[in-house]
Amino acid sequence: MLKGKVALVTGASRGIGRQIALTFGMAGAKVIVNYNGSEAAAQAVADEIISKGGSAEIYQCNVADFAASKTMIDTIIKENGHLDILVNNAGITKDGLMMRMSEADFDAVININLKGTFNCIRHVSRQMLKQRGGRIINMASVVGRSGNAGQMNYAASKAGVIGMTMSAAKELASRGVTVNAIAPGFIQTEMTDALSDDVKKSIAAAIPMGTLGTTEDVARLALFLASDDAKYITGQTISVDGGMYMG
Ligand code: NAP
């Protein structure tokens, strides 16, 4: 499905990003597994792709760093001649009630989740316009559509990602570059493992389908959006949330 394509997946050392990297690798793409701190985990993802006959390499970069993310994307383009798919998946949470939220926790989440997404879109778009084709997939969240107590920073970052997705889609559409977002609900990863059992139970009760989703549920949609089959879909935010948000 992605044979001959080069894909950059940010934050691919674990969780949803890892599963997207594995899925794209098995679909024939050469995958650049980006990480910030977890080198061994990122290498394990690349090794798994290679051991199954695919092609992958790792690249350390803090996506919140404008200059470093430019260097990463320029290097990938120089080494491969093209960059066809960008998945802006890297993200963090620093939860806390708004009245007690520190400035540092607000800034950290906005810088990685929102500015990191801007940085990578900004740096990849010239090449994608030149190629007259490309796929950009941004990881939003149900919380960016509905808000959540204790996540004002995170919800703002993800609502921002949704607005950014529509704006970039409008700027890039005429040259065959699509930009879409995925809004996962609660997916079983280290990010949600950190929640207490009580919180997990109350979350599950708020999901019409009654259970948390899997990373595969998200990766399958990412694969579709990255494929030629999705060439006429742009500017959309698609939920993978067991029915949590129906808008
Ligand atoms: P996760 O398990 O915590 O993994 C986060 C990934 O992001 C790691 O690979 C981490 O790598 C990377 N990362 C963090 N900061 C980075 C930075 N500054 N630069 C580059 N990479 C960085 O998270 P997840 O649950 O898979 O979530 C992935 C995405 O889906 C996030 O955008 C998240 O907001 C979104 N999402 C998740 C859920 C959910 O229920 N899990 C729901 C909705 C949306 P290092 O360890 O190397 O830093």
CSV table of C-alpha atoms and ligand atoms in Angstrom, one decimal:
chain,number,residue,atom,x,y,z
A,1,MET,CA,0.0,0.0,0.0
A,2,LEU,CA,2.9,2.4,0.8
A,3,LYS,CA,5.6,0.8,-1.4
A,4,GLY,CA,8.3,3.3,-2.3
A,5,LYS,CA,7.1,6.0,0.1
A,6,VAL,CA,9.2,7.6,2.8
A,7,ALA,CA,7.4,8.3,6.1
A,8,LEU,CA,8.4,10.2,9.2
A,9,VAL,CA,6.5,9.3,12.3
A,10,THR,CA,7.3,11.6,15.3
A,11,GLY,CA,7.2,10.1,18.8
A,12,ALA,CA,7.4,6.6,17.4
A,13,SER,CA,9.4,5.0,20.2
A,14,ARG,CA,6.2,3.6,21.9
A,15,GLY,CA,2.4,3.7,22.0
A,16,ILE,CA,0.4,4.9,19.0
A,17,GLY,CA,3.4,6.2,17.1
A,18,ARG,CA,5.2,2.9,17.5
A,19,GLN,CA,2.2,1.0,16.1
A,20,ILE,CA,1.9,3.5,13.2
A,21,ALA,CA,5.6,3.0,12.4
A,22,LEU,CA,5.2,-0.8,12.4
A,23,THR,CA,2.1,-0.7,10.3
A,24,PHE,CA,3.6,1.7,7.7
A,25,GLY,CA,6.8,-0.4,7.6
A,26,MET,CA,4.7,-3.6,6.9
A,27,ALA,CA,2.9,-1.7,4.2
A,28,GLY,CA,6.2,-1.1,2.4
A,29,ALA,CA,7.2,2.4,3.4
A,30,LYS,CA,10.7,3.3,4.6
A,31,VAL,CA,10.0,4.6,8.1
A,32,ILE,CA,11.9,7.2,10.0
A,33,VAL,CA,11.3,6.5,13.7
A,34,ASN,CA,11.6,9.8,15.5
A,35,TYR,CA,12.1,9.9,19.3
A,36,ASN,CA,13.3,12.5,21.8
A,37,GLY,CA,14.8,10.6,24.7
A,38,SER,CA,14.0,6.9,24.3
A,39,GLU,CA,16.8,5.8,21.9
A,40,ALA,CA,16.7,2.1,22.8
A,41,ALA,CA,13.0,1.8,22.4
A,42,ALA,CA,13.1,3.7,19.1
A,43,GLN,CA,15.9,1.3,17.9
A,44,ALA,CA,13.7,-1.7,18.9
A,45,VAL,CA,10.9,-0.4,16.7
A,46,ALA,CA,13.2,0.1,13.7
A,47,ASP,CA,14.8,-3.4,14.3
A,48,GLU,CA,11.3,-5.0,14.4
A,49,ILE,CA,10.4,-3.4,11.1
A,50,ILE,CA,13.7,-4.5,9.6
A,51,SER,CA,13.4,-8.1,11.0
A,52,LYS,CA,10.1,-8.4,9.2
A,53,GLY,CA,11.6,-7.4,5.9
A,54,GLY,CA,10.9,-3.6,6.0
A,55,SER,CA,13.1,-0.6,6.0
A,56,ALA,CA,13.5,1.8,8.9
A,57,GLU,CA,15.9,4.1,10.7
A,58,ILE,CA,15.8,6.2,13.9
A,59,TYR,CA,16.2,9.9,14.3
A,60,GLN,CA,16.5,11.8,17.6
A,61,CYS,CA,14.9,15.2,17.6
A,62,ASN,CA,12.8,17.3,20.0
A,63,VAL,CA,10.0,18.4,17.7
A,64,ALA,CA,9.4,21.5,19.8
A,65,ASP,CA,12.8,22.8,18.6
A,66,PHE,CA,12.2,24.7,15.3
A,67,ALA,CA,15.8,24.5,14.1
A,68,ALA,CA,16.3,20.9,15.1
A,69,SER,CA,13.1,19.8,13.4
A,70,LYS,CA,14.2,21.6,10.2
A,71,THR,CA,17.5,19.8,10.3
A,72,MET,CA,15.7,16.5,10.8
A,73,ILE,CA,13.4,17.0,7.8
A,74,ASP,CA,16.1,18.5,5.5
A,75,THR,CA,18.3,15.5,6.3
A,76,ILE,CA,15.6,13.0,5.5
A,77,ILE,CA,14.9,14.7,2.2
A,78,LYS,CA,18.6,14.9,1.3
A,79,GLU,CA,19.2,11.2,2.1
A,80,ASN,CA,16.1,9.9,0.4
A,81,GLY,CA,15.2,12.4,-2.3
A,82,HIS,CA,11.7,12.7,-1.1
A,83,LEU,CA,9.4,12.6,2.0
A,84,ASP,CA,5.9,11.5,1.3
A,85,ILE,CA,4.2,11.0,4.6
A,86,LEU,CA,4.5,13.0,7.9
A,87,VAL,CA,2.7,11.8,11.0
A,88,ASN,CA,2.8,14.4,13.8
A,89,ASN,CA,2.2,12.0,16.7
A,90,ALA,CA,4.7,13.2,19.4
A,91,GLY,CA,2.7,14.4,22.4
A,92,ILE,CA,2.8,14.7,26.1
A,93,THR,CA,0.4,15.4,29.0
A,94,LYS,CA,1.0,17.4,32.1
A,95,ASP,CA,-2.4,17.3,33.8
A,96,GLY,CA,-3.7,19.4,36.6
A,97,LEU,CA,-6.6,21.6,37.5
A,98,MET,CA,-6.4,25.0,35.8
A,99,MET,CA,-6.2,27.0,39.0
A,100,ARG,CA,-3.1,25.1,40.0
A,101,MET,CA,-1.5,24.7,36.6
A,102,SER,CA,2.0,26.0,36.4
A,103,GLU,CA,3.2,28.2,33.5
A,104,ALA,CA,5.9,25.6,32.8
A,105,ASP,CA,3.3,22.8,32.5
A,106,PHE,CA,1.2,24.9,30.2
A,107,ASP,CA,4.1,25.9,28.0
A,108,ALA,CA,5.6,22.4,27.8
A,109,VAL,CA,2.4,20.8,26.5
A,110,ILE,CA,1.8,23.6,23.9
A,111,ASN,CA,5.4,23.6,22.8
A,112,ILE,CA,5.5,19.9,22.0
A,113,ASN,CA,1.9,19.1,21.0
A,114,LEU,CA,1.1,22.3,19.1
A,115,LYS,CA,4.3,24.0,18.1
A,116,GLY,CA,6.0,20.7,17.4
A,117,THR,CA,3.2,19.9,14.9
A,118,PHE,CA,3.6,23.4,13.3
A,119,ASN,CA,7.4,23.0,13.1
A,120,CYS,CA,7.2,19.7,11.2
A,121,ILE,CA,4.4,20.8,8.8
A,122,ARG,CA,6.2,24.1,8.1
A,123,HIS,CA,9.5,22.3,7.3
A,124,VAL,CA,8.0,19.6,5.2
A,125,SER,CA,5.5,21.6,3.1
A,126,ARG,CA,8.0,23.1,0.6
A,127,GLN,CA,9.1,19.6,-0.4
A,128,MET,CA,5.6,18.2,-0.6
A,129,LEU,CA,4.4,21.1,-2.7
A,130,LYS,CA,7.4,20.6,-5.0
A,131,GLN,CA,6.6,16.8,-5.2
A,132,ARG,CA,2.9,17.7,-5.9
A,133,GLY,CA,1.9,15.2,-3.4
A,134,GLY,CA,2.1,14.2,0.2
A,135,ARG,CA,0.2,13.1,3.3
A,136,ILE,CA,0.2,14.9,6.6
A,137,ILE,CA,-1.5,13.2,9.6
A,138,ASN,CA,-1.8,15.0,12.9
A,139,MET,CA,-2.6,13.4,16.2
A,140,ALA,CA,-5.4,15.4,17.9
A,141,SER,CA,-7.6,14.0,20.7
A,142,VAL,CA,-11.3,13.7,21.7
A,143,VAL,CA,-10.3,16.2,24.4
A,144,GLY,CA,-9.5,18.8,21.7
A,145,ARG,CA,-13.2,18.7,20.7
A,146,SER,CA,-14.9,18.3,24.1
A,147,GLY,CA,-12.5,19.8,26.7
A,148,ASN,CA,-11.6,18.0,29.9
A,149,ALA,CA,-11.3,19.1,33.5
A,150,GLY,CA,-7.6,18.9,34.5
A,151,GLN,CA,-6.4,19.1,30.9
A,152,MET,CA,-6.7,22.7,29.9
A,153,ASN,CA,-3.2,22.8,28.4
A,154,TYR,CA,-3.6,19.5,26.6
A,155,ALA,CA,-7.1,20.3,25.3
A,156,ALA,CA,-6.0,23.7,24.0
A,157,SER,CA,-3.0,22.0,22.2
A,158,LYS,CA,-5.3,19.5,20.6
A,159,ALA,CA,-8.0,22.0,19.6
A,160,GLY,CA,-5.1,24.0,18.1
A,161,VAL,CA,-4.0,20.9,16.1
A,162,ILE,CA,-7.5,20.6,14.7
A,163,GLY,CA,-7.4,24.3,13.6
A,164,MET,CA,-3.9,23.9,12.2
A,165,THR,CA,-5.0,20.8,10.2
A,166,MET,CA,-7.8,22.8,8.5
A,167,SER,CA,-5.5,25.8,7.8
A,168,ALA,CA,-2.7,23.7,6.4
A,169,ALA,CA,-5.1,21.6,4.3
A,170,LYS,CA,-6.4,24.8,2.6
A,171,GLU,CA,-2.9,26.0,1.9
A,172,LEU,CA,-1.7,22.7,0.4
A,173,ALA,CA,-4.7,21.2,-1.3
A,174,SER,CA,-4.1,22.6,-4.8
A,175,ARG,CA,-0.9,20.6,-5.1
A,176,GLY,CA,-2.3,17.2,-4.0
A,177,VAL,CA,-1.0,17.4,-0.4
A,178,THR,CA,-3.7,16.3,2.1
A,179,VAL,CA,-3.7,17.2,5.8
A,180,ASN,CA,-6.0,15.3,8.2
A,181,ALA,CA,-6.2,14.7,11.9
A,182,ILE,CA,-7.1,11.7,14.0
A,183,ALA,CA,-8.9,12.2,17.3
A,184,PRO,CA,-8.4,9.2,19.4
A,185,GLY,CA,-10.5,8.7,22.5
A,186,PHE,CA,-8.8,6.6,25.2
A,187,ILE,CA,-6.3,4.2,23.8
A,188,GLN,CA,-4.4,1.7,25.9
A,189,THR,CA,-0.8,3.1,26.0
A,190,GLU,CA,1.8,4.2,28.6
A,191,MET,CA,0.0,7.6,28.5
A,192,THR,CA,-3.3,6.1,29.7
A,193,ASP,CA,-1.6,3.3,31.9
A,194,ALA,CA,-0.5,6.2,34.1
A,195,LEU,CA,-4.2,6.8,35.1
A,196,SER,CA,-5.5,5.2,38.3
A,197,ASP,CA,-7.9,2.2,38.0
A,198,ASP,CA,-10.8,4.3,39.3
A,199,VAL,CA,-10.2,6.9,36.6
A,200,LYS,CA,-9.9,4.2,34.0
A,201,LYS,CA,-13.2,2.7,35.1
A,202,SER,CA,-15.0,6.0,35.0
A,203,ILE,CA,-13.5,6.6,31.5
A,204,ALA,CA,-14.7,3.2,30.2
A,205,ALA,CA,-18.2,4.1,31.6
A,206,ALA,CA,-18.2,7.2,29.4
A,207,ILE,CA,-17.4,5.3,26.2
A,208,PRO,CA,-20.4,4.0,24.4
A,209,MET,CA,-18.4,0.9,23.3
A,210,GLY,CA,-17.4,0.4,26.9
A,211,THR,CA,-13.7,-0.3,26.5
A,212,LEU,CA,-10.5,1.5,25.7
A,213,GLY,CA,-9.2,1.4,22.1
A,214,THR,CA,-6.0,-0.2,20.9
A,215,THR,CA,-3.1,1.3,19.1
A,216,GLU,CA,-4.0,-0.9,16.1
A,217,ASP,CA,-7.4,0.9,15.9
A,218,VAL,CA,-5.6,4.2,15.4
A,219,ALA,CA,-2.8,2.8,13.1
A,220,ARG,CA,-5.3,1.4,10.7
A,221,LEU,CA,-6.9,4.8,10.1
A,222,ALA,CA,-3.5,6.3,9.8
A,223,LEU,CA,-2.6,3.8,7.1
A,224,PHE,CA,-5.8,4.6,5.2
A,225,LEU,CA,-5.2,8.3,5.4
A,226,ALA,CA,-1.6,7.9,4.2
A,227,SER,CA,-2.6,5.7,1.2
A,228,ASP,CA,-3.7,6.7,-2.3
A,229,ASP,CA,-7.2,5.6,-1.4
A,230,ALA,CA,-7.6,8.7,0.8
A,231,LYS,CA,-6.4,11.2,-1.9
A,232,TYR,CA,-9.7,13.2,-1.9
A,233,ILE,CA,-10.0,13.6,1.8
A,234,THR,CA,-8.4,16.7,3.4
A,235,GLY,CA,-8.9,19.0,6.3
A,236,GLN,CA,-10.8,16.4,8.3
A,237,THR,CA,-10.6,15.3,11.9
A,238,ILE,CA,-11.7,11.7,12.2
A,239,SER,CA,-12.5,10.2,15.6
A,240,VAL,CA,-11.3,6.7,16.8
A,241,ASP,CA,-13.0,6.7,20.2
A,242,GLY,CA,-15.6,4.0,20.5
A,243,GLY,CA,-18.3,6.7,20.1
A,244,MET,CA,-17.2,9.1,22.8
A,245,TYR,CA,-17.6,12.2,20.5
A,246,MET,CA,-20.3,12.3,17.9
A,247,GLY,CA,-20.3,15.7,16.2
B,1,NAP,P1,3.1,7.9,24.7
B,1,NAP,O1,3.0,6.4,24.8
B,1,NAP,O2,3.4,8.7,25.9
B,1,NAP,O3,4.3,8.2,23.6
B,1,NAP,C1,4.7,9.5,23.3
B,1,NAP,C2,5.7,9.5,22.3
B,1,NAP,O4,6.1,10.8,22.0
B,1,NAP,C3,7.0,8.8,22.7
B,1,NAP,O5,7.5,8.1,21.6
B,1,NAP,C4,7.9,9.9,23.0
B,1,NAP,O6,9.3,9.6,22.8
B,1,NAP,C5,7.5,11.0,22.0
B,1,NAP,N1,7.8,12.4,22.4
B,1,NAP,C6,7.5,13.0,23.5
B,1,NAP,N2,8.0,14.3,23.5
B,1,NAP,C7,8.6,14.4,22.3
B,1,NAP,C8,9.4,15.4,21.7
B,1,NAP,N3,9.5,16.6,22.3
B,1,NAP,N4,9.9,15.2,20.5
B,1,NAP,C9,9.8,14.0,19.9
B,1,NAP,N5,9.1,13.0,20.4
B,1,NAP,C10,8.6,13.2,21.6
B,1,NAP,O7,1.9,8.5,24.0
B,1,NAP,P2,0.6,7.8,23.2
B,1,NAP,O8,-0.4,7.5,24.1
B,1,NAP,O9,1.1,6.8,22.2
B,1,NAP,O10,0.1,9.1,22.4
B,1,NAP,C11,0.6,9.4,21.1
B,1,NAP,C12,-0.2,10.6,20.5
B,1,NAP,O11,-1.6,10.4,20.6
B,1,NAP,C13,0.0,11.9,21.4
B,1,NAP,O12,0.0,13.0,20.5
B,1,NAP,C14,-1.2,11.9,22.3
B,1,NAP,O13,-1.6,13.2,22.7
B,1,NAP,C15,-2.3,11.3,21.3
B,1,NAP,N6,-3.4,10.7,22.0
B,1,NAP,C16,-3.3,9.7,22.8
B,1,NAP,C17,-4.4,9.1,23.4
B,1,NAP,C18,-4.3,7.9,24.3
B,1,NAP,O14,-5.4,7.6,24.9
B,1,NAP,N7,-3.2,7.3,24.5
B,1,NAP,C19,-5.6,9.7,23.2
B,1,NAP,C20,-5.7,10.8,22.4
B,1,NAP,C21,-4.6,11.3,21.7
B,1,NAP,P3,10.5,9.8,23.9
B,1,NAP,O15,10.2,8.9,25.0
B,1,NAP,O16,11.7,9.4,23.1
B,1,NAP,O17,10.4,11.2,24.3
